[in-house]
Coordinates of C-alpha atoms in Angstrom, one line a residue:
X1 CA -62.3 42.9 -74.6
X2 CA -58.7 41.4 -73.5
X3 CA -59.0 39.1 -76.4
X4 CA -60.4 36.3 -73.9
X5 CA -61.7 35.2 -77.1
X6 CA -59.2 33.9 -78.8
X7 CA -57.6 32.5 -75.6
X8 CA -60.9 30.0 -75.3
X9 CA -60.4 29.1 -78.8
X10 CA -57.1 28.3 -78.3
X11 CA -58.0 25.8 -75.7
X12 CA -61.0 24.7 -77.3
X13 CA -60.0 24.2 -81.1
X14 CA -56.8 22.3 -79.8
X15 CA -56.5 19.4 -82.1
X16 CA -55.6 17.1 -79.4
X17 CA -59.4 18.4 -77.6
X18 CA -61.6 18.9 -80.9
X19 CA -62.1 15.0 -81.3
X20 CA -63.3 14.7 -78.2
X21 CA -65.8 17.3 -77.8
X22 CA -68.9 17.8 -79.7
X23 CA -70.5 21.0 -80.2
X24 CA -68.7 23.8 -79.0
X25 CA -71.2 26.9 -77.8
X26 CA -70.5 30.8 -78.5
X27 CA -68.7 32.3 -76.1
X28 CA -71.0 34.1 -73.9
X29 CA -70.4 36.7 -70.9
X30 CA -71.0 34.9 -67.7
X31 CA -72.3 36.2 -64.5
X32 CA -68.9 37.2 -62.5
X33 CA -67.6 38.7 -65.8
X34 CA -66.0 35.8 -67.2
X35 CA -66.1 34.8 -70.8
X36 CA -67.0 31.5 -71.2
X37 CA -67.7 28.2 -73.6
X38 CA -69.1 24.9 -72.8
X39 CA -68.9 21.8 -75.1
X40 CA -70.8 18.5 -74.8
X41 CA -68.5 15.3 -74.3
X42 CA -68.4 12.3 -77.1
X43 CA -68.8 9.5 -75.0
X44 CA -70.4 11.1 -72.5
X45 CA -74.1 9.9 -72.9
X46 CA -75.1 12.9 -70.3
X47 CA -75.9 16.6 -70.7
X48 CA -72.9 17.4 -68.7
X49 CA -70.7 19.7 -70.8
X50 CA -66.8 21.0 -70.5
X51 CA -66.7 24.1 -69.8
X52 CA -63.8 26.5 -70.7
X53 CA -63.8 30.2 -68.6
X54 CA -61.5 33.0 -69.2
X55 CA -61.5 36.2 -67.0
X56 CA -59.3 39.5 -67.6
X57 CA -55.5 38.9 -67.0
X58 CA -55.5 35.9 -69.6
X59 CA -57.4 33.5 -66.2
X60 CA -58.7 30.3 -67.6
X61 CA -60.4 27.8 -66.0
X62 CA -61.8 24.8 -66.7
X63 CA -64.5 22.1 -65.0
X64 CA -67.2 19.8 -65.8
X65 CA -70.8 21.7 -65.8
X66 CA -74.0 20.2 -65.7
X67 CA -76.4 22.4 -67.5
X68 CA -79.7 20.6 -66.6
X69 CA -81.4 18.6 -63.5
X70 CA -80.8 15.7 -65.6
X71 CA -76.9 17.0 -65.9
X72 CA -77.1 17.5 -61.9
X73 CA -78.1 13.8 -61.2
X74 CA -75.8 12.7 -64.1
X75 CA -73.2 14.2 -61.7
X76 CA -74.3 12.9 -58.3
X77 CA -74.9 9.8 -59.6
X78 CA -71.6 9.2 -60.9
X79 CA -70.0 10.7 -57.7
X80 CA -72.1 9.4 -55.6
X81 CA -71.5 5.5 -56.9
X82 CA -67.5 6.6 -56.5
X83 CA -68.1 7.9 -52.9
X84 CA -67.2 11.3 -53.7
X85 CA -70.8 13.2 -53.5
X86 CA -71.3 15.8 -52.4
X87 CA -69.1 18.1 -54.1
X88 CA -68.0 21.3 -52.5
X89 CA -70.5 22.7 -54.7
X90 CA -73.8 22.9 -54.4
X91 CA -74.7 23.4 -58.4
X92 CA -73.1 19.9 -59.1
X93 CA -69.9 21.6 -60.8
X94 CA -66.9 20.0 -60.8
X95 CA -63.6 21.6 -60.8
X96 CA -61.0 20.0 -58.9
X97 CA -59.2 21.9 -55.6
X98 CA -55.8 22.3 -57.3
X99 CA -57.4 23.8 -60.0
X100 CA -59.6 26.2 -58.3
X101 CA -57.7 28.9 -55.9
X102 CA -56.1 31.8 -57.8
X103 CA -52.4 30.0 -57.0
X104 CA -54.3 26.8 -59.1
X105 CA -55.8 28.3 -62.1
X106 CA -53.9 28.7 -65.2
X107 CA -52.6 31.4 -67.7
X108 CA -51.2 29.4 -70.3
X109 CA -53.5 27.4 -72.9
X110 CA -51.7 24.4 -72.9
X111 CA -51.8 24.1 -69.7
X112 CA -55.4 24.7 -69.9
X113 CA -56.1 22.6 -73.1
X114 CA -54.1 19.2 -70.7
X115 CA -56.6 20.0 -68.1
X116 CA -59.8 19.9 -70.2
X117 CA -58.3 16.8 -71.5
X118 CA -58.4 15.3 -68.0
X119 CA -61.6 16.3 -67.2
X120 CA -63.0 14.6 -70.5
X121 CA -61.0 11.1 -69.4
X122 CA -62.8 11.8 -66.0
X123 CA -66.2 12.6 -67.3
X124 CA -65.4 9.2 -69.6
X125 CA -64.4 7.0 -67.6
X126 CA -67.4 8.1 -64.7
X127 CA -69.6 7.1 -67.4
X128 CA -69.0 3.6 -66.8
X129 CA -66.9 2.9 -63.5
X130 CA -68.7 0.7 -60.9
X131 CA -66.7 2.1 -58.3
X132 CA -63.9 4.1 -57.3
X133 CA -61.3 1.9 -57.8
X134 CA -61.7 1.9 -61.6
X135 CA -60.1 5.7 -60.9
X136 CA -57.6 5.0 -59.4
X137 CA -55.3 7.6 -61.8
X138 CA -57.9 10.5 -60.5
X139 CA -57.0 10.4 -57.3
X140 CA -54.8 13.8 -57.2
X141 CA -58.6 15.4 -58.9
X142 CA -61.0 13.6 -56.5
X143 CA -58.9 13.5 -52.9
X144 CA -60.4 16.3 -51.7
X145 CA -64.0 15.7 -51.6
X146 CA -65.8 14.1 -49.2
X147 CA -65.2 10.2 -49.2
X148 CA -62.1 10.8 -52.5
X149 CA -60.0 8.1 -52.8
X150 CA -57.6 7.3 -51.0

């Protein structure tokens, strides 16, 4: 295609991220014509993955992706615990609002890595956070959710 596989590889193989991720899946074309790969997150004991996807025009999106019912249950439990459930999406995929619209999508691999690092850190913190006070550093990512951190 448009070199999107190289773009995904540049993000998920970045040395700042590699030590935080488990196995990275082979990039696959998904339903909305994105090329996407997923990786488990070290320190998160649930089937919730980091998903990195690229579309034409080299636009990169990063999200927390629960590929199974167990992963969706983890997302519901952890986001409920901090008062931020339900998410905007019924499938329990979490992509922060500032990154969602066309204006928030990046074409810069370094920015995509920074976003991935932020979501990995969020997932690891969600694993053990007793409540939303423990996640005040993530206010900018969670603020738009129904009962986001204020």
